XYZ file of N, CA and C in Angstrom:
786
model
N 0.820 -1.204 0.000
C 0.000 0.000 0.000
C 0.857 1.257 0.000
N 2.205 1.327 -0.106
C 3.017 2.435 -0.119
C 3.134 2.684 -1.095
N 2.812 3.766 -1.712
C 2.943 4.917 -3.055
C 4.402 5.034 -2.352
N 4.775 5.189 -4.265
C 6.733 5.383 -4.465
C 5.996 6.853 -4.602
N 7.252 7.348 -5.283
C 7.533 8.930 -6.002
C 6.911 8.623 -7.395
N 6.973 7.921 -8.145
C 6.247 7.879 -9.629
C 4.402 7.904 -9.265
N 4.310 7.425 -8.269
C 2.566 7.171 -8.362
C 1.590 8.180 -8.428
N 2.293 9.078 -7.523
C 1.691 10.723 -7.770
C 2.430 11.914 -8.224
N 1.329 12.713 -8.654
C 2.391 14.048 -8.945
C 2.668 15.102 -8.146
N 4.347 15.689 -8.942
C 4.383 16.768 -8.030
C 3.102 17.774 -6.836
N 2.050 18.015 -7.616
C 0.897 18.794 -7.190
C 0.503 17.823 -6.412
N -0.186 16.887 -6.179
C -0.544 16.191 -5.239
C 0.490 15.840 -4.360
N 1.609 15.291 -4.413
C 2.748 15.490 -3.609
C 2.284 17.023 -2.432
N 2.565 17.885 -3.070
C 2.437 18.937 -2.099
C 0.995 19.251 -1.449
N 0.488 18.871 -1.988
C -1.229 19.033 -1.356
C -0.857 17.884 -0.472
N -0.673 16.736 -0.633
C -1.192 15.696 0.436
C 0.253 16.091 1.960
N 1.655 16.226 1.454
C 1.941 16.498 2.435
C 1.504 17.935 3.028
N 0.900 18.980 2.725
C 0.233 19.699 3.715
C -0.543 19.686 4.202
N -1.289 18.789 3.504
C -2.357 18.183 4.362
C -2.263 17.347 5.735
N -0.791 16.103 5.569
C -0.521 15.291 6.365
C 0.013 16.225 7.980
N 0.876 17.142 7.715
C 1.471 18.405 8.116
C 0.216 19.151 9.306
N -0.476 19.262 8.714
C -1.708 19.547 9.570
C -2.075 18.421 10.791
N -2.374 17.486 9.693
C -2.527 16.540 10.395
C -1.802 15.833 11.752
N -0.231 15.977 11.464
C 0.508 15.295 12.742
C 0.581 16.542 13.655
N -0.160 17.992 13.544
C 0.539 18.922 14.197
C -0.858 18.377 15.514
N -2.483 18.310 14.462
C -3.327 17.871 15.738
C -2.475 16.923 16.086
N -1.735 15.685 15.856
C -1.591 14.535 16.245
C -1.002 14.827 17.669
N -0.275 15.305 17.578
C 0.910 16.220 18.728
C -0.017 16.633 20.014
N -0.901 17.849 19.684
C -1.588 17.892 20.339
C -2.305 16.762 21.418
N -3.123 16.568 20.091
C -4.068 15.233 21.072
C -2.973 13.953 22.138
N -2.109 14.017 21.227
C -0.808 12.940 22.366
C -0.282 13.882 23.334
N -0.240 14.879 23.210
C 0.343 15.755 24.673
C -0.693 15.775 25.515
N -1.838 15.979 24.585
C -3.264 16.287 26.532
C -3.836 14.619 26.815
N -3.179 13.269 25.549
C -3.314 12.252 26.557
C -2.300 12.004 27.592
N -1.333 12.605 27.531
C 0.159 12.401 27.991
C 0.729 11.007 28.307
N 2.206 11.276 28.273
C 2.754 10.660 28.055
C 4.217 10.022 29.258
N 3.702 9.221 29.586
C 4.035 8.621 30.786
C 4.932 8.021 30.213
N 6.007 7.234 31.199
C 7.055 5.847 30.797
C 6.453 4.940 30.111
N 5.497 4.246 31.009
C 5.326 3.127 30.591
C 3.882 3.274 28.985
N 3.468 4.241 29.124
C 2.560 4.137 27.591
C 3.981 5.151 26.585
N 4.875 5.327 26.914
C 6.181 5.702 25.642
C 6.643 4.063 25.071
N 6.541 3.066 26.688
C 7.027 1.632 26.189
C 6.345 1.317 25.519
N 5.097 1.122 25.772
C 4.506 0.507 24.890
C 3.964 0.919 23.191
N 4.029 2.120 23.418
C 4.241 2.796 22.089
C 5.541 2.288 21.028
N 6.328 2.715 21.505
C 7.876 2.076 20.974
C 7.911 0.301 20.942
N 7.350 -0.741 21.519
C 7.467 -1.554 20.837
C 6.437 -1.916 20.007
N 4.989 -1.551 20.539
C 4.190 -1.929 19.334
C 4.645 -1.265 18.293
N 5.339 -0.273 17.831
C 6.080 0.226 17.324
C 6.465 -0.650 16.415
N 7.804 -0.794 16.754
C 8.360 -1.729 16.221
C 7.748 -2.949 15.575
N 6.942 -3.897 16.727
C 6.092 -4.958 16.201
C 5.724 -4.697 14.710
N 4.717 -3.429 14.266
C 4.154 -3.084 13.273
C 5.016 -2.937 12.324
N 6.203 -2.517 12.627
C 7.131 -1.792 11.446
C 7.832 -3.092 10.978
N 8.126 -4.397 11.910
C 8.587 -5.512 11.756
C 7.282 -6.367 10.518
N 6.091 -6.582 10.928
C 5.077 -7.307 10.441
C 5.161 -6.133 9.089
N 4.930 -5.295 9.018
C 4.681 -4.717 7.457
C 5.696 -5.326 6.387
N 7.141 -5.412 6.617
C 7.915 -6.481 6.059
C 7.882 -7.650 6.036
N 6.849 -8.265 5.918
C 6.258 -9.622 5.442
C 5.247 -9.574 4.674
N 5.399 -9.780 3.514
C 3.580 -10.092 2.754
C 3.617 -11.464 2.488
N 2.879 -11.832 2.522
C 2.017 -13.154 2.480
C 1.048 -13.048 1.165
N 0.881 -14.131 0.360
C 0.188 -14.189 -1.154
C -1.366 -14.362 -0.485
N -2.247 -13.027 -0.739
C -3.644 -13.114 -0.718
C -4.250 -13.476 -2.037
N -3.755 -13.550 -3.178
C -4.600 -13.661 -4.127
C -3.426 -14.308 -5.171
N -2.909 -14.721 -6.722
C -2.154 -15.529 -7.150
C -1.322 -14.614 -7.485
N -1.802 -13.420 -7.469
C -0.959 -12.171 -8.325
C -0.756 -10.846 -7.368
N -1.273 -11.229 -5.959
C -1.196 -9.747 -5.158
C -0.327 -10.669 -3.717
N 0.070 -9.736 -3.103
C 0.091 -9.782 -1.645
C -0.058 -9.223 -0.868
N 0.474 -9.216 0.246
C -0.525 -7.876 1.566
C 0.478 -8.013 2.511
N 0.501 -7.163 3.347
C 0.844 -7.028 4.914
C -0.010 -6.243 5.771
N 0.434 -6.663 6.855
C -0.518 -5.711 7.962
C -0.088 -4.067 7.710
N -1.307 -3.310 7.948
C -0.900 -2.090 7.754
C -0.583 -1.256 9.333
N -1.422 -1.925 9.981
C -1.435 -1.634 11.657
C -1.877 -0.648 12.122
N -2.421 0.748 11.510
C -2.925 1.941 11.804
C -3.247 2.147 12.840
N -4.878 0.975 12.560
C -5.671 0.763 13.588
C -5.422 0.168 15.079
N -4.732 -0.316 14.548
C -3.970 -1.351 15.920
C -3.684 -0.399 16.635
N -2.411 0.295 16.301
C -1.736 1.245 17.006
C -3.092 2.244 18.255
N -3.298 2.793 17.090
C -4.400 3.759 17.336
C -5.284 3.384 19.002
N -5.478 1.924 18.490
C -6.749 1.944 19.669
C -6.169 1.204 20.625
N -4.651 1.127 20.538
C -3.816 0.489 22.069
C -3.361 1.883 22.537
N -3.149 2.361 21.715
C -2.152 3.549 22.589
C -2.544 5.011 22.402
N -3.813 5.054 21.771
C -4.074 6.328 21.606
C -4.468 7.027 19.964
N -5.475 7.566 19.392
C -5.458 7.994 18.237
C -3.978 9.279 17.801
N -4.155 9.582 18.898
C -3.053 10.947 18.213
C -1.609 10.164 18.220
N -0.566 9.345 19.631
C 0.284 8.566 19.694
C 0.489 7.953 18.911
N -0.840 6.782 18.286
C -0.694 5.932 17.211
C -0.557 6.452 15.736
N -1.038 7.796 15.458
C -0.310 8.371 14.500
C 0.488 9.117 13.853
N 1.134 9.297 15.194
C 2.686 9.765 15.678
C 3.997 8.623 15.046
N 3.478 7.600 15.980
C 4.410 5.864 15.564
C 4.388 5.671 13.986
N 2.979 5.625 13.533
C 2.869 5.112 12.483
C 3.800 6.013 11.418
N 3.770 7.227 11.378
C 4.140 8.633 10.812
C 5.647 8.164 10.554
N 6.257 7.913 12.126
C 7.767 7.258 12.171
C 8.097 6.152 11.414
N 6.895 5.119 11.391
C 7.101 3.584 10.346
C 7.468 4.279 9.365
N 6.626 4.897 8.738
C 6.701 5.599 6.994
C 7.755 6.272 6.854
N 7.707 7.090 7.359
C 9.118 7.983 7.561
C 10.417 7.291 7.100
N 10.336 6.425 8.347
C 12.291 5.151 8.431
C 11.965 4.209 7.183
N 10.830 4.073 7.116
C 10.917 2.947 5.612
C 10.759 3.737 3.930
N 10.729 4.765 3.914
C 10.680 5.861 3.088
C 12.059 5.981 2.762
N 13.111 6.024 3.809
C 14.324 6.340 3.976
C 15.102 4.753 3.640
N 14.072 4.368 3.593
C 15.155 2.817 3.111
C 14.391 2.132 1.831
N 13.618 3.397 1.544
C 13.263 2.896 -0.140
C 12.144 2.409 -0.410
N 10.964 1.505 0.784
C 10.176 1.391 0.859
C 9.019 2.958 0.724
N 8.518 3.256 -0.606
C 7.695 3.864 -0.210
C 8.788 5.261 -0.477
N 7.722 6.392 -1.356
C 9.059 7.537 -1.366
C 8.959 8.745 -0.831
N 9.851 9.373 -0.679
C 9.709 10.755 0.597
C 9.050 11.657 -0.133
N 8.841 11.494 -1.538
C 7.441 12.723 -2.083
C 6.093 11.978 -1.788
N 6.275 11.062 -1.871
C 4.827 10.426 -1.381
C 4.291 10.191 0.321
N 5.839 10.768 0.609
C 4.907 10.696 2.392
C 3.829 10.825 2.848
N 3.612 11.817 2.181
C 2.510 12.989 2.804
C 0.878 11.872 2.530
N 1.598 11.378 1.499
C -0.483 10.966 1.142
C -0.042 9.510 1.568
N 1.584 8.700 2.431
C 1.173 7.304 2.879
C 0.852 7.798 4.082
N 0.965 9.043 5.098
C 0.958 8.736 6.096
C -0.907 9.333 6.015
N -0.843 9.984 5.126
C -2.744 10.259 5.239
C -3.570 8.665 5.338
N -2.846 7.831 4.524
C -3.580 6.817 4.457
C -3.606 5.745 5.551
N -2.488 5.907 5.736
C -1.798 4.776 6.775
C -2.128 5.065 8.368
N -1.587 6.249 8.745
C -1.662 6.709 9.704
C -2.646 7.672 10.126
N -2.913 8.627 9.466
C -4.347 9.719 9.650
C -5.715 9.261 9.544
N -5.781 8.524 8.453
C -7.259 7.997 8.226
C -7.612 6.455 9.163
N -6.630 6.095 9.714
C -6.876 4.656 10.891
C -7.494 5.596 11.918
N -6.606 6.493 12.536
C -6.455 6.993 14.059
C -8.126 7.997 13.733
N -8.072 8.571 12.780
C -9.519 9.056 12.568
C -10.674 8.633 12.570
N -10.569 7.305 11.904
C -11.546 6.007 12.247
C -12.204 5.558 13.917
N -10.875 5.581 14.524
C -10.757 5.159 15.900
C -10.772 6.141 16.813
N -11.012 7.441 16.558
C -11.580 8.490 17.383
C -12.789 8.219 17.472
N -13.488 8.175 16.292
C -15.126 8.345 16.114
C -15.348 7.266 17.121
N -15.048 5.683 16.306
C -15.578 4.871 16.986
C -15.251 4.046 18.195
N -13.982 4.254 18.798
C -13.531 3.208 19.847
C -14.438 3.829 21.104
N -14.897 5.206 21.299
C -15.441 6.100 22.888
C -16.559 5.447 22.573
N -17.583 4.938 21.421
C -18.668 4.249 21.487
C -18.475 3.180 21.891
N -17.693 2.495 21.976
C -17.544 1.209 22.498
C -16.953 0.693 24.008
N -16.675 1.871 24.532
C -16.135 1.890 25.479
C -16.759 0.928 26.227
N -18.469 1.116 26.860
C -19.071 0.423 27.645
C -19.362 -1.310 27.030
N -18.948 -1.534 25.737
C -19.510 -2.795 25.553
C -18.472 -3.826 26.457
N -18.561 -5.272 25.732
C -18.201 -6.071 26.891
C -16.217 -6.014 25.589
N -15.410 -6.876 26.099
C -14.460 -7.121 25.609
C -14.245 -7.334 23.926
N -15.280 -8.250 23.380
C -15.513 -9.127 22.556
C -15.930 -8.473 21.455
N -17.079 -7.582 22.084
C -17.271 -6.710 21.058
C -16.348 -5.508 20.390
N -15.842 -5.234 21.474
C -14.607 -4.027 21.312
C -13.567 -4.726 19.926
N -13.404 -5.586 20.121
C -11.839 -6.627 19.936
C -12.700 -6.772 18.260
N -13.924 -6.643 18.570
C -14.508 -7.152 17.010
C -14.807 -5.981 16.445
N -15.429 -4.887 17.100
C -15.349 -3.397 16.676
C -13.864 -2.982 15.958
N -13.330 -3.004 16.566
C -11.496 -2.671 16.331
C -11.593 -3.271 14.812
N -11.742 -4.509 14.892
C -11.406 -5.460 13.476
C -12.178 -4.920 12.162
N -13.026 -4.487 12.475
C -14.224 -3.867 11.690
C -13.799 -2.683 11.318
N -13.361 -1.722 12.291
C -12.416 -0.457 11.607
C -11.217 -0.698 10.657
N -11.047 -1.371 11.359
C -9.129 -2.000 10.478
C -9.552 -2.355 9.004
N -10.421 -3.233 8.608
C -10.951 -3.190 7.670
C -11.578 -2.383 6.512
N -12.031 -1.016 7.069
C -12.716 -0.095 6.718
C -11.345 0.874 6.527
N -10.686 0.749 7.468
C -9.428 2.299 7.423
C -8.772 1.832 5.721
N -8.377 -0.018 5.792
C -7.262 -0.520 4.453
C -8.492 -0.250 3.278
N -9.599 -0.177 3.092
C -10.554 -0.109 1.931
C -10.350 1.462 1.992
N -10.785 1.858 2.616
C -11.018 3.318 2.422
C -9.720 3.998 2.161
N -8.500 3.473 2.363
C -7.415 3.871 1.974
C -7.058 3.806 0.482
N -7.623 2.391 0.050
C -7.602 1.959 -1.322
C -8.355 2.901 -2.225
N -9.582 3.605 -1.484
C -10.257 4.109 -2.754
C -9.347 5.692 -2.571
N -8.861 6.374 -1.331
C -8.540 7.640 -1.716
C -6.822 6.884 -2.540
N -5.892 6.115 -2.489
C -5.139 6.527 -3.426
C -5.698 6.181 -4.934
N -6.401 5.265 -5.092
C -7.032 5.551 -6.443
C -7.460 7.387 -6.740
N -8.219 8.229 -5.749
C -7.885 9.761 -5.898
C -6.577 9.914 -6.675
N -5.225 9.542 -5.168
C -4.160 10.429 -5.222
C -3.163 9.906 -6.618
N -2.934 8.969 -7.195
C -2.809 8.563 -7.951
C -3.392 9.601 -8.940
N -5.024 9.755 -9.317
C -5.438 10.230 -10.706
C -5.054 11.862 -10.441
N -4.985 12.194 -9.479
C -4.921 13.801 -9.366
C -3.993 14.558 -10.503
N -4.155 15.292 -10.904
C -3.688 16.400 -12.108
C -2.292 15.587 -12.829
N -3.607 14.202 -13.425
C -2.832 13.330 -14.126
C -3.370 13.868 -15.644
N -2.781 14.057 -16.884
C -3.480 14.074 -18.161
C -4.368 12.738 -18.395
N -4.801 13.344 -19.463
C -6.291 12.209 -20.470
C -5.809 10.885 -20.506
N -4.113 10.739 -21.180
C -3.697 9.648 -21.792
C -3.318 8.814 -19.984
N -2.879 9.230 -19.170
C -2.295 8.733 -17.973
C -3.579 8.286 -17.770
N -5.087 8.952 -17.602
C -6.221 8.398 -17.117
C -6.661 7.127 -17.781
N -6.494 6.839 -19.137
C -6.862 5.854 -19.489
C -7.992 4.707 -19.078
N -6.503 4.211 -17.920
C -6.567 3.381 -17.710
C -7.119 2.900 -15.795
N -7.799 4.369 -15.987
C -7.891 4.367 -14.281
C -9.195 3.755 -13.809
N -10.432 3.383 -14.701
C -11.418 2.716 -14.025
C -10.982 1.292 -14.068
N -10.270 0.595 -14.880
C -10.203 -0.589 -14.289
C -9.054 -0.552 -13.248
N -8.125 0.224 -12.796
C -7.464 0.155 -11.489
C -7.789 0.328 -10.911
N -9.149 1.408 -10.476
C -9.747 1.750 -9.432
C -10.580 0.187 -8.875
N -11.166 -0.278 -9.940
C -11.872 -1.657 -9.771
C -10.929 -2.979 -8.731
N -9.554 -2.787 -9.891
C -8.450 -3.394 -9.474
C -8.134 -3.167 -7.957
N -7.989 -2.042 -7.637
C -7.531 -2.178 -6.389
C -8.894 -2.038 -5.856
N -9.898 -1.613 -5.378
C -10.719 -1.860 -4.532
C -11.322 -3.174 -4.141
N -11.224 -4.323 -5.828
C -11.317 -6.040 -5.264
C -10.414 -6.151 -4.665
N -8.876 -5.993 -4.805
C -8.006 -6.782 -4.121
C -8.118 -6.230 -2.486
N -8.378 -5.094 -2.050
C -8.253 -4.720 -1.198
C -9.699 -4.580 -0.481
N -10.347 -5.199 -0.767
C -11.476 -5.649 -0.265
C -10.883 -7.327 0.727
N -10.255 -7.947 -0.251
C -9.765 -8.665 0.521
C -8.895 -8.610 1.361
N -7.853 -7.908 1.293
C -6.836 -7.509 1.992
C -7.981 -7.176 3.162
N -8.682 -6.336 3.529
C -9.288 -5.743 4.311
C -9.771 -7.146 5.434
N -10.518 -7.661 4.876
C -10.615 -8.395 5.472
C -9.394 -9.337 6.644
N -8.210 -9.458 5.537
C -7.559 -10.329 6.532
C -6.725 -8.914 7.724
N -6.739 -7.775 7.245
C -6.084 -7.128 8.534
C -7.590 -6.282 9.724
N -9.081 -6.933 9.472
C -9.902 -6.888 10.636
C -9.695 -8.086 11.310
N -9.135 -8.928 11.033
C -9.193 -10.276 11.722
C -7.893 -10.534 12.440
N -6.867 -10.050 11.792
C -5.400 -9.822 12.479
C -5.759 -8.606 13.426
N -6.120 -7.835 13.300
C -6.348 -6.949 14.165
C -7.150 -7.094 15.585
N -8.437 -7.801 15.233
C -9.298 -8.253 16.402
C -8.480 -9.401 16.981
N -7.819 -10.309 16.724
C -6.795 -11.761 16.812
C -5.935 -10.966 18.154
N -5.251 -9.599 17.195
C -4.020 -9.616 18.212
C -4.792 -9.017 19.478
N -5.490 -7.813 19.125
C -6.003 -7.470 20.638
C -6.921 -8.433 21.293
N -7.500 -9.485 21.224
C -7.759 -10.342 22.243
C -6.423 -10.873 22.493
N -5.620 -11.324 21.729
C -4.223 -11.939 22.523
C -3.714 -10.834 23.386
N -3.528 -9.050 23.004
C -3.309 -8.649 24.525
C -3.911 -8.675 25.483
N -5.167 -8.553 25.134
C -6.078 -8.548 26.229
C -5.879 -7.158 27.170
N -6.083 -5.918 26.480
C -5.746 -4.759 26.845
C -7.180 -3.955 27.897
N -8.216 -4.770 27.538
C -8.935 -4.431 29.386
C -10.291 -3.492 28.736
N -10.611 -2.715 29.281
C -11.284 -1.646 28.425
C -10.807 -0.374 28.307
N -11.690 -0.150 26.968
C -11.265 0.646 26.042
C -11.379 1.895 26.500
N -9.643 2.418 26.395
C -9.875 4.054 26.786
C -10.758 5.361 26.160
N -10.858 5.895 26.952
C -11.513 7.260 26.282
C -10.718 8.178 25.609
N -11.302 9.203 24.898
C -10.417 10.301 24.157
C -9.389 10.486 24.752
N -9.596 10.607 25.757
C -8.444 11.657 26.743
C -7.551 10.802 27.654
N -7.614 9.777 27.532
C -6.829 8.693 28.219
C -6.154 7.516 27.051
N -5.643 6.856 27.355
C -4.987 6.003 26.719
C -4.373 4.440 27.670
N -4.936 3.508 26.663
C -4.260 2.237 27.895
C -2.574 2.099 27.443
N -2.143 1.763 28.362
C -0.852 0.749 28.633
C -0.890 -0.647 29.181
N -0.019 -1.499 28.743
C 0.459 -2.764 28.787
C 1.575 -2.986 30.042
N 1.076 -4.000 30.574
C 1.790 -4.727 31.687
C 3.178 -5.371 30.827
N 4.043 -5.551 31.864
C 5.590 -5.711 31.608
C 5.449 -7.265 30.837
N 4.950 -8.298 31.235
C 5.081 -9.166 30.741
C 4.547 -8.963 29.155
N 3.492 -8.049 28.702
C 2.933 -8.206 27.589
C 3.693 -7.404 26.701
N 4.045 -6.231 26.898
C 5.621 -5.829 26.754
C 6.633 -6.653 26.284
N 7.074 -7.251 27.010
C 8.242 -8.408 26.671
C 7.412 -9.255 25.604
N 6.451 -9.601 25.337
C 5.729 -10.757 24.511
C 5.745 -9.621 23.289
N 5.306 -8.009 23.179
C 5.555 -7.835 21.638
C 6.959 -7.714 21.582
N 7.987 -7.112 22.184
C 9.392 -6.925 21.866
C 9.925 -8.694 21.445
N 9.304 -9.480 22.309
C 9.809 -10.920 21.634
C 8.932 -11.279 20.345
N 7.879 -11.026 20.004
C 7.209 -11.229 18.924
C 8.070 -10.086 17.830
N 8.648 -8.818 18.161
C 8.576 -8.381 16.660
C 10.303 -8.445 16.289
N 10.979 -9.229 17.606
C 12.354 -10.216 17.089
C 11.832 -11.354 15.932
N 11.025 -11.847 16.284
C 10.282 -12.710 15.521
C 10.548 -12.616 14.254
N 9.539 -11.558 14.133
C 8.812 -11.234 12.950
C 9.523 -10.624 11.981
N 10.872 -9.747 12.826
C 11.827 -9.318 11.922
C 12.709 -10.947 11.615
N 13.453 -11.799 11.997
C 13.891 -12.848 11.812
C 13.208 -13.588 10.655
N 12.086 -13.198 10.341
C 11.020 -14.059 9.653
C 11.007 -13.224 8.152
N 11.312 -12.317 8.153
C 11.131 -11.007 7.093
C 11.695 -11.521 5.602
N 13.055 -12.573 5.792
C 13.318 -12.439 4.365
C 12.721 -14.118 3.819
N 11.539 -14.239 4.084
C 10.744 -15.728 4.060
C 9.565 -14.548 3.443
N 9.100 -13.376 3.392
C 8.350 -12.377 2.629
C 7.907 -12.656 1.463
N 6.898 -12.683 0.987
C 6.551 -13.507 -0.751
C 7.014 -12.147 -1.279
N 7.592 -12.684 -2.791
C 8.370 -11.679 -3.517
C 6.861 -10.992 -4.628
N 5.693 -11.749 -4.384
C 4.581 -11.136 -5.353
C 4.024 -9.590 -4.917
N 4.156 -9.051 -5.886
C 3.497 -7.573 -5.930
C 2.565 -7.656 -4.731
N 2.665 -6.478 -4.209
C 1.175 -5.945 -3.077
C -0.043 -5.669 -4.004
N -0.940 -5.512 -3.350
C -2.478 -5.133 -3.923
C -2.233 -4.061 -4.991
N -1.390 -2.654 -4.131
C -1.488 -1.829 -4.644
C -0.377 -2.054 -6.122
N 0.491 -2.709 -6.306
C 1.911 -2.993 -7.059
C 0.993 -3.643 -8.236
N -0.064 -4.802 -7.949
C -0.192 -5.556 -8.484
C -1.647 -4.728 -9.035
N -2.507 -4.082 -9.167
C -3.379 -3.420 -9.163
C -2.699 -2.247 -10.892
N -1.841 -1.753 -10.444
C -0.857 -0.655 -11.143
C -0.633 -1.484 -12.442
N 0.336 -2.582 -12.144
C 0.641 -3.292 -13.190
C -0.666 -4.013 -14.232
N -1.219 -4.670 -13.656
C -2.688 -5.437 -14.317
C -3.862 -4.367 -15.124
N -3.934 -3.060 -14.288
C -4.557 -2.218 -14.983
C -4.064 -1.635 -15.858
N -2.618 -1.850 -16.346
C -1.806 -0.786 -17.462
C -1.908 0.614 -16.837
N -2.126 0.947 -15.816
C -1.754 2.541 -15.497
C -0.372 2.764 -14.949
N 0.071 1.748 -15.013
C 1.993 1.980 -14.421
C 2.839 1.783 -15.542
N 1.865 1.517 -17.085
C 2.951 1.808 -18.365
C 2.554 2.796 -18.385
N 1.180 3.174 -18.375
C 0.929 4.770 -18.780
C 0.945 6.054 -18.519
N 2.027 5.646 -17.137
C 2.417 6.404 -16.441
C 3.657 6.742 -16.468
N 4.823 5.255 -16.778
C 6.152 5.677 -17.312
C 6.077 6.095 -18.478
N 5.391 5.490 -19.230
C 5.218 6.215 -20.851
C 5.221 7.905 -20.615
N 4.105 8.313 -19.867
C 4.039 9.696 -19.909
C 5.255 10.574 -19.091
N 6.000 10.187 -18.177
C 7.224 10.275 -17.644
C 8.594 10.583 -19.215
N 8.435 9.483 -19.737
C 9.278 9.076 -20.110
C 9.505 9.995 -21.221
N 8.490 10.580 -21.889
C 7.868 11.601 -22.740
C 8.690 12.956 -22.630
């Protein structure tokens, strides 16, 4: 789901990072008046990590796509909407810087990745506060789902933005393209998502203005899980992501170097 530097243009480039810009300045905010204690910085920093570890694995969802967790949501509703898209901001950022994903396109991965999860999970996690565990853990999964679709249809946007006639071509069947594949995708990161938070078993769900933290042992279980998961990283299927594989199948990633190339 990471837009390089070819996927959008200059103009959208700068619209989406001022947009994003805005965005982490509330982020800041809202994480300073939840504040920020030791132990919710720990747990920030390794789910952290965990996420930034699991995104370097895709796994084959379909014969021609693959996926990874995107974690937005995750983040978001363990540690806070504004915190969690603080972390996430940092994933993109350090993997931007190592090529994953390109530093003109920041601006519209972290809108997708990080702004539009934690936005999700403002609205809906304070409604759920009073339900029982189960539902929460299945609520959560249900956003996670909704944040990776709804992500899919705005870069189909950021992608077409103040693209010419000939670049458009080919954009209703990518838009198609990626919204099937990532329909599925969606699915498997509400279910990874609801999966892991019943495995923390993080209690109930904080309010706006508060934020939970994790006990030491559960702590040690993600810092040992995202040793894991990094150890596990170059076992990664080498098949295109949704979004890679979406680009290519629809012909809008010749008709896009074509018009580059021009």
């Amino acid at each position: 789901m990471h837009l390089g530097n070819e996927a959008i243009t200059p103009a959208c480039a700068a619209i989406t990072f001022a947009a994003a810009s805005v965005g982490l300045g509330m982020a800041v905010i809202s994480a300073r008046a939840a504040g920020l204690d030791r132990r919710r910085m720990a747990t920030a920093g390794l789910l952290g990590a965990a996420v930034f570890a699991a995104q370097m694995i895709n796994v084959p969802v379909l014969p021609f796509a693959s996926a990874h967790l995107v974690g937005g949501v995750l983040l978001a509703w363990v540690i806070g909407p504004g915190l969690g898209t603080l972390v996430m901001a940092l994933i993109l950022a350090t993997q931007a810087m190592m090529g994953d994903g390109g530093m003109m396109a920041l601006g519209a991965n972290v809108i997708n990745m990080a702004l539009l999860p934690a936005a999700l999970v403002s609205v809906v996690q304070p409604r759920l506060a009073a339900a029982r565990a189960a539902v929460q853990y299945l609520g959560a999964g249900a956003v996670a789902g909704l944040a990776v679709f709804l992500a899919a249809a705005l870069i189909v946007g950021q992608v077409a933005l103040f693209r010419s006639g000939a670049e458009l071509a080919h954009l209703s069947t990518f838009a198609s393209q990626m919204l099937g594949t990532h329909a599925l995708i969606a699915l498997g990161e509400g279910l990874v998502t609801a999966g892991i938070l019943g495995l923390l078993a993080t209690g109930a769900v904080p309010s706006r203005a508060t934020s939970s933290t994790l006990g030491v042992a559960r702590l040690a279980g993600i810092g040992i899980a995202a040793a894991l998961l990094l150890a596990l990283s170059p076992l990664s299927s080498s098949i295109d992501d949704g979004y890679e594989a979406a680009m290519d199948r629809s012909g809008m990633a010749q008709a896009i170097e074509s018009s580059i190339a021009e």
